[in-house]
Amino acid sequence: MDRIVIQGGKALQGRIPISGAKNAALTLMPCALLTDEPLTLRNLPRLADVDSFGHLLNELGVATSVEGARKGEFGRVMTFRAANIASTVAPYDIVRKMRASILVLGPLLARAGEATVSLPGGCAIGNRPIDLHLKALQALGAEIELAAGYVKATAPPGGLTGGTISFPTVSVGATENALMTAVLAKGTTVIENAAREPEITDLAQCLIAMGAEIEGLRSDTLTVHGKDRLHGATYAVMPDRIETGSYACAAMLTGGSLELVGAREDSMHAILSGLADAGALIEFKPGAIKVTGDGAIKPLSISTAPFPAFPTDMQAQFMAMLSLARGTSLLTETIFENRYMHVPELSRMGADIEVRGRSAVVRGVEGLVGAPVMATDLRASMSLVLAGLAAKGETQVNRIYHLDRGYERLEEKLQAVGAEIERVGGD
Ligand code: UD1
């Protein structure tokens, strides 16, 4: 299996182009199921998860075509066309690999009147149920059956009807499924306590480009006036705020300066204010955010929570950064249980971290030392890469298929700003 080998200690300097957001891509792609006309997505990141989602859509009868990136662009352009729905079943083999497959449930149901999706199993970052997704579909009139590890949703004979969906807790995926279903339901749907993540706004904007009528963008109440049909559109995926934040941490950890080209400030206030509190110099340039660290990292107290608060997807990378802070930090994870699997690995590199229930006390150390490490989820893997960039000596990050799910051309981007990092094949 491939691994990433890093010789740490180089201050990173230069420009890193930011890719299209993975989590936006994974909710924009299933929108193709909502129309028989082509949906073209620009700025799609080249990621394993995007490929897997494309394969899933192919299984459902969606024709896909890819155009290469334009010169100077990392992303690619893909066109999806679901002239007919060939199958309404998302099989176990695909869902098992990628939990976001659950996002075909709503669109298939809305377009074809039924959908059968394998239940996503437990996940490395905690037990992730789908009850909120199912409640949303039921509120629009769907019948739900669970059998043999699959969930089957069926629309009533007269089709789905708008209703009020009131989420007891905020869920990004359930809000996305609710929105993608409501756009084709009869009448008006009100989604209360909706997630406000920028990727939800990206989804709503793409649906509007396809002819949907949605009010309340960026708020926690979305009102959808259902349409009989949607049409094709061309839409550009928003830049990845988590990739941006991850490379910003790399600038801080190495005492370097990185211009993150294409990054968008409005999607990442909590991340940027965390970086600024940690001592980053942040400059807003036309079309870029420049983050400079002077090597002195200040400790922080941060709690993850739904947007606009600090995202759980940045917790592991901030922990790597704070492991070198001058003082003690407190990180609290409120979204997922069991999202501290990077802690023992960071500790092996010399970090001083103590997990107390949902919180982690991070006592800053003078330096980290390279070691062979591995992580069991995407953001945890990135935290190890970041620690490796700052550590003395060689770090080997194993199980890098996690990184390939979420960071486009990681080594290439980091090499270009002076990191000594390479991918090597292995057993
Ligand atoms: C999405 C993101 C993921 C991010 C997370 C939180 C994608 C592909 N993934 O995941 O990167 O970490 O948002 O920002 O966009 N929950 C339930 N029942 C449900 C659904 C969720 O109890 O039916 C719980 C979850 O267990 C979790 C919390 O709600 O504790 C939030 O999860 P959710 O916002 O749904 O995360 P995802 O959409 O899975």
PDB file of C-alpha atoms in Angstrom, residues 135-142 160-166 178 181-183 185-192 221-226:
ATOM      1  CA  LYS A 135     -37.935  11.529   9.040  1.00  0.00           C
ATOM      2  CA  ALA A 136     -37.545  14.264   6.438  1.00  0.00           C
ATOM      3  CA  LEU A 137     -38.742  12.006   3.622  1.00  0.00           C
ATOM      4  CA  GLN A 138     -41.650  10.754   5.743  1.00  0.00           C
ATOM      5  CA  ALA A 139     -42.730  14.364   6.352  1.00  0.00           C
ATOM      6  CA  LEU A 140     -43.177  14.644   2.568  1.00  0.00           C
ATOM      7  CA  GLY A 141     -45.335  11.524   2.480  1.00  0.00           C
ATOM      8  CA  ALA A 142     -42.764   8.776   1.778  1.00  0.00           C
ATOM      9  CA  LEU A 160     -44.764  13.508  -2.629  1.00  0.00           C
ATOM     10  CA  THR A 161     -46.394  16.564  -1.069  1.00  0.00           C
ATOM     11  CA  GLY A 162     -44.694  19.488   0.631  1.00  0.00           C
ATOM     12  CA  GLY A 163     -44.800  19.641   4.421  1.00  0.00           C
ATOM     13  CA  THR A 164     -42.907  20.917   7.427  1.00  0.00           C
ATOM     14  CA  ILE A 165     -39.658  19.188   8.257  1.00  0.00           C
ATOM     15  CA  SER A 166     -38.457  20.186  11.693  1.00  0.00           C
ATOM     16  CA  ALA A 178     -34.659  17.090   2.408  1.00  0.00           C
ATOM     17  CA  THR A 181     -36.551  15.875  -2.367  1.00  0.00           C
ATOM     18  CA  ALA A 182     -38.678  18.941  -1.657  1.00  0.00           C
ATOM     19  CA  VAL A 183     -37.780  20.653  -4.956  1.00  0.00           C
ATOM     20  CA  ALA A 185     -42.683  17.632  -4.187  1.00  0.00           C
ATOM     21  CA  LYS A 186     -46.078  19.258  -4.742  1.00  0.00           C
ATOM     22  CA  GLY A 187     -46.609  22.511  -2.858  1.00  0.00           C
ATOM     23  CA  THR A 188     -44.488  24.174  -0.222  1.00  0.00           C
ATOM     24  CA  THR A 189     -41.989  22.577   2.145  1.00  0.00           C
ATOM     25  CA  VAL A 190     -40.514  24.357   5.136  1.00  0.00           C
ATOM     26  CA  ILE A 191     -37.266  22.923   6.517  1.00  0.00           C
ATOM     27  CA  GLU A 192     -36.742  24.110  10.101  1.00  0.00           C
ATOM     28  CA  THR A 221     -35.242  27.921   7.720  1.00  0.00           C
ATOM     29  CA  LEU A 222     -35.449  26.959   4.071  1.00  0.00           C
ATOM     30  CA  THR A 223     -38.729  27.314   2.184  1.00  0.00           C
ATOM     31  CA  VAL A 224     -39.105  25.327  -1.013  1.00  0.00           C
ATOM     32  CA  HIS A 225     -41.892  25.778  -3.551  1.00  0.00           C
ATOM     33  CA  GLY A 226     -41.992  22.457  -5.413  1.00  0.00           C
TER      34      GLY A 226
END
